[in-house]
PDB file of C-alpha atoms in Angstrom:
ATOM      1  CA  MET B  35     -14.919  37.622 -30.473  1.00  0.00           C
ATOM      2  CA  PRO B  36     -14.848  34.094 -30.163  1.00  0.00           C
ATOM      3  CA  ARG B  37     -11.749  32.594 -28.608  1.00  0.00           C
ATOM      4  CA  SER B  38      -9.666  30.012 -30.316  1.00  0.00           C
ATOM      5  CA  SER B  39      -8.699  26.935 -29.524  1.00  0.00           C
ATOM      6  CA  HIS B  40      -4.869  27.421 -29.598  1.00  0.00           C
ATOM      7  CA  LEU B  41      -5.029  29.495 -26.676  1.00  0.00           C
ATOM      8  CA  HIS B  42      -6.261  27.158 -24.334  1.00  0.00           C
ATOM      9  CA  PRO B  43      -4.773  23.590 -25.237  1.00  0.00           C
ATOM     10  CA  ALA B  44      -6.363  20.627 -23.693  1.00  0.00           C
ATOM     11  CA  ARG B  45      -4.943  19.422 -20.296  1.00  0.00           C
ATOM     12  CA  VAL B  46      -3.200  16.255 -20.486  1.00  0.00           C
ATOM     13  CA  PRO B  47      -4.060  13.729 -17.425  1.00  0.00           C
ATOM     14  CA  ALA B  48      -1.154  13.459 -15.109  1.00  0.00           C
ATOM     15  CA  SER B  49      -1.152   9.563 -15.424  1.00  0.00           C
ATOM     16  CA  THR B  50      -0.494   9.868 -19.117  1.00  0.00           C
ATOM     17  CA  ARG B  51       2.673  12.219 -18.510  1.00  0.00           C
ATOM     18  CA  ARG B  52       5.988  10.497 -18.678  1.00  0.00           C
ATOM     19  CA  ARG B  53       7.872  13.306 -17.242  1.00  0.00           C
ATOM     20  CA  ASP B  54       7.415  15.850 -14.873  1.00  0.00           C
ATOM     21  CA  ARG B  55       7.171  19.846 -15.514  1.00  0.00           C
ATOM     22  CA  HIS B  56      10.985  20.396 -15.967  1.00  0.00           C
ATOM     23  CA  GLY B  57      11.446  17.300 -18.377  1.00  0.00           C
ATOM     24  CA  ARG B  58      13.440  15.104 -16.082  1.00  0.00           C
ATOM     25  CA  GLY B  59      11.215  12.501 -15.519  1.00  0.00           C
ATOM     26  CA  LEU B  60       9.061  11.108 -12.559  1.00  0.00           C
ATOM     27  CA  ARG B  61      10.885  10.802  -9.032  1.00  0.00           C
ATOM     28  CA  GLY B  62      11.429   7.356  -7.684  1.00  0.00           C
ATOM     29  CA  PRO B  63      11.701   6.166  -4.042  1.00  0.00           C
ATOM     30  CA  LEU B  64      14.587   7.730  -2.264  1.00  0.00           C
ATOM     31  CA  LEU B  65      14.775   4.758   0.042  1.00  0.00           C
ATOM     32  CA  PRO B  66      13.710   1.217  -0.295  1.00  0.00           C
ATOM     33  CA  PRO B  67      11.012  -0.172   1.644  1.00  0.00           C
ATOM     34  CA  ASN B  68      13.059  -2.762   3.502  1.00  0.00           C
ATOM     35  CA  LEU B  69      15.192  -0.098   5.199  1.00  0.00           C
ATOM     36  CA  PRO B  70      14.378   1.071   8.403  1.00  0.00           C
ATOM     37  CA  ALA B  71      14.403   4.844   7.485  1.00  0.00           C
ATOM     38  CA  TRP B  72      11.510   4.084   5.372  1.00  0.00           C
ATOM     39  CA  ARG B  73       8.972   4.068   8.055  1.00  0.00           C
ATOM     40  CA  THR B  74       7.763   7.587   9.667  1.00  0.00           C
ATOM     41  CA  ARG B  75       8.059   8.659  13.277  1.00  0.00           C
ATOM     42  CA  ALA B  76       4.584   7.944  13.831  1.00  0.00           C
ATOM     43  CA  GLU B  77       5.082   4.213  12.373  1.00  0.00           C
ATOM     44  CA  HIS B  78       7.986   3.645  14.675  1.00  0.00           C
ATOM     45  CA  PHE B  79       6.064   5.166  17.659  1.00  0.00           C
ATOM     46  CA  ASP B  80       3.123   2.649  16.589  1.00  0.00           C
ATOM     47  CA  ALA B  81       5.667  -0.065  16.447  1.00  0.00           C
ATOM     48  CA  ALA B  82       6.994   0.669  19.882  1.00  0.00           C
ATOM     49  CA  VAL B  83       3.618   0.734  21.615  1.00  0.00           C
ATOM     50  CA  ILE B  84       2.651  -2.948  19.479  1.00  0.00           C
ATOM     51  CA  ALA B  85       6.100  -4.276  21.156  1.00  0.00           C
ATOM     52  CA  ALA B  86       5.255  -3.198  24.597  1.00  0.00           C
ATOM     53  CA  ALA B  87       1.712  -4.491  24.533  1.00  0.00           C
ATOM     54  CA  ASP B  88       2.869  -7.684  23.078  1.00  0.00           C
ATOM     55  CA  ASP B  89       5.747  -8.452  25.303  1.00  0.00           C
ATOM     56  CA  LEU B  90       3.224  -7.804  28.256  1.00  0.00           C
ATOM     57  CA  SER B  91       0.671  -9.720  27.276  1.00  0.00           C
ATOM     58  CA  ARG B  92       2.936 -12.904  27.345  1.00  0.00           C
ATOM     59  CA  ARG B  93       3.089 -12.573  30.862  1.00  0.00           C
ATOM     60  CA  HIS B  94      -0.391 -11.622  31.477  1.00  0.00           C
ATOM     61  CA  PRO B  95      -2.924 -12.883  29.002  1.00  0.00           C
ATOM     62  CA  GLU B  96      -5.712 -10.628  30.074  1.00  0.00           C
ATOM     63  CA  ILE B  97      -3.595  -7.598  27.984  1.00  0.00           C
ATOM     64  CA  ALA B  98      -4.413  -9.322  24.967  1.00  0.00           C
ATOM     65  CA  ARG B  99      -7.824  -8.709  25.045  1.00  0.00           C
ATOM     66  CA  MET B 100      -7.329  -4.704  25.573  1.00  0.00           C
ATOM     67  CA  GLN B 101      -7.201  -2.436  22.616  1.00  0.00           C
ATOM     68  CA  PHE B 102      -4.009   0.078  22.456  1.00  0.00           C
ATOM     69  CA  ALA B 103      -4.346   3.248  20.086  1.00  0.00           C
ATOM     70  CA  VAL B 104      -2.191   6.294  19.558  1.00  0.00           C
ATOM     71  CA  GLU B 105      -3.372   9.674  19.139  1.00  0.00           C
ATOM     72  CA  GLU B 106      -1.170  12.803  18.553  1.00  0.00           C
ATOM     73  CA  VAL B 107      -2.382  15.149  21.460  1.00  0.00           C
ATOM     74  CA  PRO B 108      -4.470  14.716  24.283  1.00  0.00           C
ATOM     75  CA  PRO B 109      -8.185  16.458  24.182  1.00  0.00           C
ATOM     76  CA  SER B 110      -8.123  19.766  25.613  1.00  0.00           C
ATOM     77  CA  ASP B 111     -10.460  19.153  28.617  1.00  0.00           C
ATOM     78  CA  PRO B 112      -8.435  16.940  31.193  1.00  0.00           C
ATOM     79  CA  ALA B 113     -10.192  15.207  33.958  1.00  0.00           C
ATOM     80  CA  PRO B 114     -10.247  17.151  37.097  1.00  0.00           C
ATOM     81  CA  TRP B 115      -7.707  14.711  38.703  1.00  0.00           C
ATOM     82  CA  GLU B 116      -5.289  14.801  35.993  1.00  0.00           C
ATOM     83  CA  HIS B 117      -2.523  17.309  36.633  1.00  0.00           C
ATOM     84  CA  GLY B 118      -0.112  18.581  33.775  1.00  0.00           C
ATOM     85  CA  VAL B 119       0.275  16.949  30.483  1.00  0.00           C
ATOM     86  CA  VAL B 120      -1.557  13.729  30.075  1.00  0.00           C
ATOM     87  CA  LEU B 121       0.549  10.744  28.396  1.00  0.00           C
ATOM     88  CA  GLY B 122      -1.836   8.004  28.065  1.00  0.00           C
ATOM     89  CA  ARG B 123      -5.632   7.244  29.324  1.00  0.00           C
ATOM     90  CA  GLY B 124      -7.615   4.096  29.940  1.00  0.00           C
ATOM     91  CA  PHE B 125     -11.065   3.527  29.200  1.00  0.00           C
ATOM     92  CA  GLY B 126     -12.779   0.834  30.795  1.00  0.00           C
ATOM     93  CA  ALA B 127     -14.367  -1.926  28.856  1.00  0.00           C
ATOM     94  CA  GLU B 128     -18.118  -1.241  27.772  1.00  0.00           C
ATOM     95  CA  PRO B 129     -19.800  -4.490  27.303  1.00  0.00           C
ATOM     96  CA  ARG B 130     -23.051  -2.917  26.202  1.00  0.00           C
ATOM     97  CA  ALA B 131     -21.409  -1.277  23.390  1.00  0.00           C
ATOM     98  CA  GLY B 132     -19.331  -4.074  22.814  1.00  0.00           C
ATOM     99  CA  LEU B 133     -15.955  -2.153  23.447  1.00  0.00           C
ATOM    100  CA  PRO B 134     -12.934  -3.742  25.053  1.00  0.00           C
ATOM    101  CA  THR B 135     -10.572  -1.891  27.390  1.00  0.00           C
ATOM    102  CA  ARG B 136      -9.036   0.323  25.542  1.00  0.00           C
ATOM    103  CA  ILE B 137      -5.545   2.342  26.331  1.00  0.00           C
ATOM    104  CA  VAL B 138      -4.581   5.469  24.325  1.00  0.00           C
ATOM    105  CA  LEU B 139      -1.160   6.801  24.426  1.00  0.00           C
ATOM    106  CA  TYR B 140      -0.596  10.371  23.315  1.00  0.00           C
ATOM    107  CA  ARG B 141       2.549  10.473  20.980  1.00  0.00           C
ATOM    108  CA  ARG B 142       3.691  14.177  20.750  1.00  0.00           C
ATOM    109  CA  PRO B 143       3.718  14.865  24.643  1.00  0.00           C
ATOM    110  CA  ILE B 144       5.780  11.274  24.893  1.00  0.00           C
ATOM    111  CA  THR B 145       7.998  12.396  22.345  1.00  0.00           C
ATOM    112  CA  SER B 146       8.876  15.702  23.373  1.00  0.00           C
ATOM    113  CA  ARG B 147       9.840  14.128  26.842  1.00  0.00           C
ATOM    114  CA  SER B 148      12.450  11.673  25.367  1.00  0.00           C
ATOM    115  CA  ALA B 149      16.093  12.362  23.797  1.00  0.00           C
ATOM    116  CA  ASP B 150      16.492   9.525  21.918  1.00  0.00           C
ATOM    117  CA  ASP B 151      15.020   6.350  20.608  1.00  0.00           C
ATOM    118  CA  ALA B 152      16.034   4.371  23.305  1.00  0.00           C
ATOM    119  CA  GLU B 153      14.702   6.656  25.903  1.00  0.00           C
ATOM    120  CA  LEU B 154      11.364   6.924  23.774  1.00  0.00           C
ATOM    121  CA  ALA B 155      11.073   2.863  23.997  1.00  0.00           C
ATOM    122  CA  GLY B 156      11.518   3.300  27.511  1.00  0.00           C
ATOM    123  CA  LEU B 157       8.773   5.990  28.276  1.00  0.00           C
ATOM    124  CA  ILE B 158       6.333   4.284  25.849  1.00  0.00           C
ATOM    125  CA  ARG B 159       6.875   1.027  27.876  1.00  0.00           C
ATOM    126  CA  ARG B 160       6.584   2.660  31.187  1.00  0.00           C
ATOM    127  CA  VAL B 161       3.109   4.932  30.070  1.00  0.00           C
ATOM    128  CA  VAL B 162       1.615   1.244  28.633  1.00  0.00           C
ATOM    129  CA  VAL B 163       2.581  -0.272  32.060  1.00  0.00           C
ATOM    130  CA  GLU B 164       0.927   2.301  34.120  1.00  0.00           C
ATOM    131  CA  GLN B 165      -2.142   2.380  31.866  1.00  0.00           C
ATOM    132  CA  VAL B 166      -2.819  -1.619  32.037  1.00  0.00           C
ATOM    133  CA  ALA B 167      -1.929  -1.643  35.539  1.00  0.00           C
ATOM    134  CA  LEU B 168      -4.984   1.202  36.109  1.00  0.00           C
ATOM    135  CA  MET B 169      -7.249  -0.754  33.991  1.00  0.00           C
ATOM    136  CA  LEU B 170      -6.734  -4.260  36.108  1.00  0.00           C
ATOM    137  CA  GLY B 171      -6.704  -2.736  39.445  1.00  0.00           C
ATOM    138  CA  ARG B 172      -2.981  -3.577  40.033  1.00  0.00           C
ATOM    139  CA  ARG B 173       0.303  -1.782  40.907  1.00  0.00           C
ATOM    140  CA  PRO B 174       2.737  -1.207  37.976  1.00  0.00           C
ATOM    141  CA  GLU B 175       5.331  -3.554  39.458  1.00  0.00           C
ATOM    142  CA  GLU B 176       3.126  -6.438  39.449  1.00  0.00           C
ATOM    143  CA  ILE B 177       2.436  -6.074  35.665  1.00  0.00           C
ATOM    144  CA  ASP B 178       6.415  -5.496  34.749  1.00  0.00           C
ATOM    145  CA  PRO B 179       8.686  -5.969  37.583  1.00  0.00           C
ATOM    146  CA  SER B 180      11.681  -4.722  35.527  1.00  0.00           C
ATOM    147  CA  SER B 181       9.707  -0.978  35.739  1.00  0.00           C
TER     148      SER B 181
END
């Protein structure tokens, strides 16, 4: 017996619908984009890393040539000299590959060690200073006297 077309109505593309499945209409944004809560925690973390790097690069221009990155967690295979959970890593420049010095901060281990936003910003700055000092072959106090 052939199927009739009234049993399977044609689907309406989602872009042409004006209401959701409950008939109330589409939801708008809960917060306008100009409020601070619009950004996610990861975006706040990234902004804190950028702020710390920019602040340090004003005193030390060689920092401006470094790349900073954020990853969620460190790889599961720590280096033999790394004990405990790694908060950040530095990778030296590779001129043959055209790669500058890179510093990677690991978001989850850092955020799990801070109680509030002020402590998080301080820990991010400390990790950035330590990694920059390692890459430049200096002591952290030379990079940031306030640390």
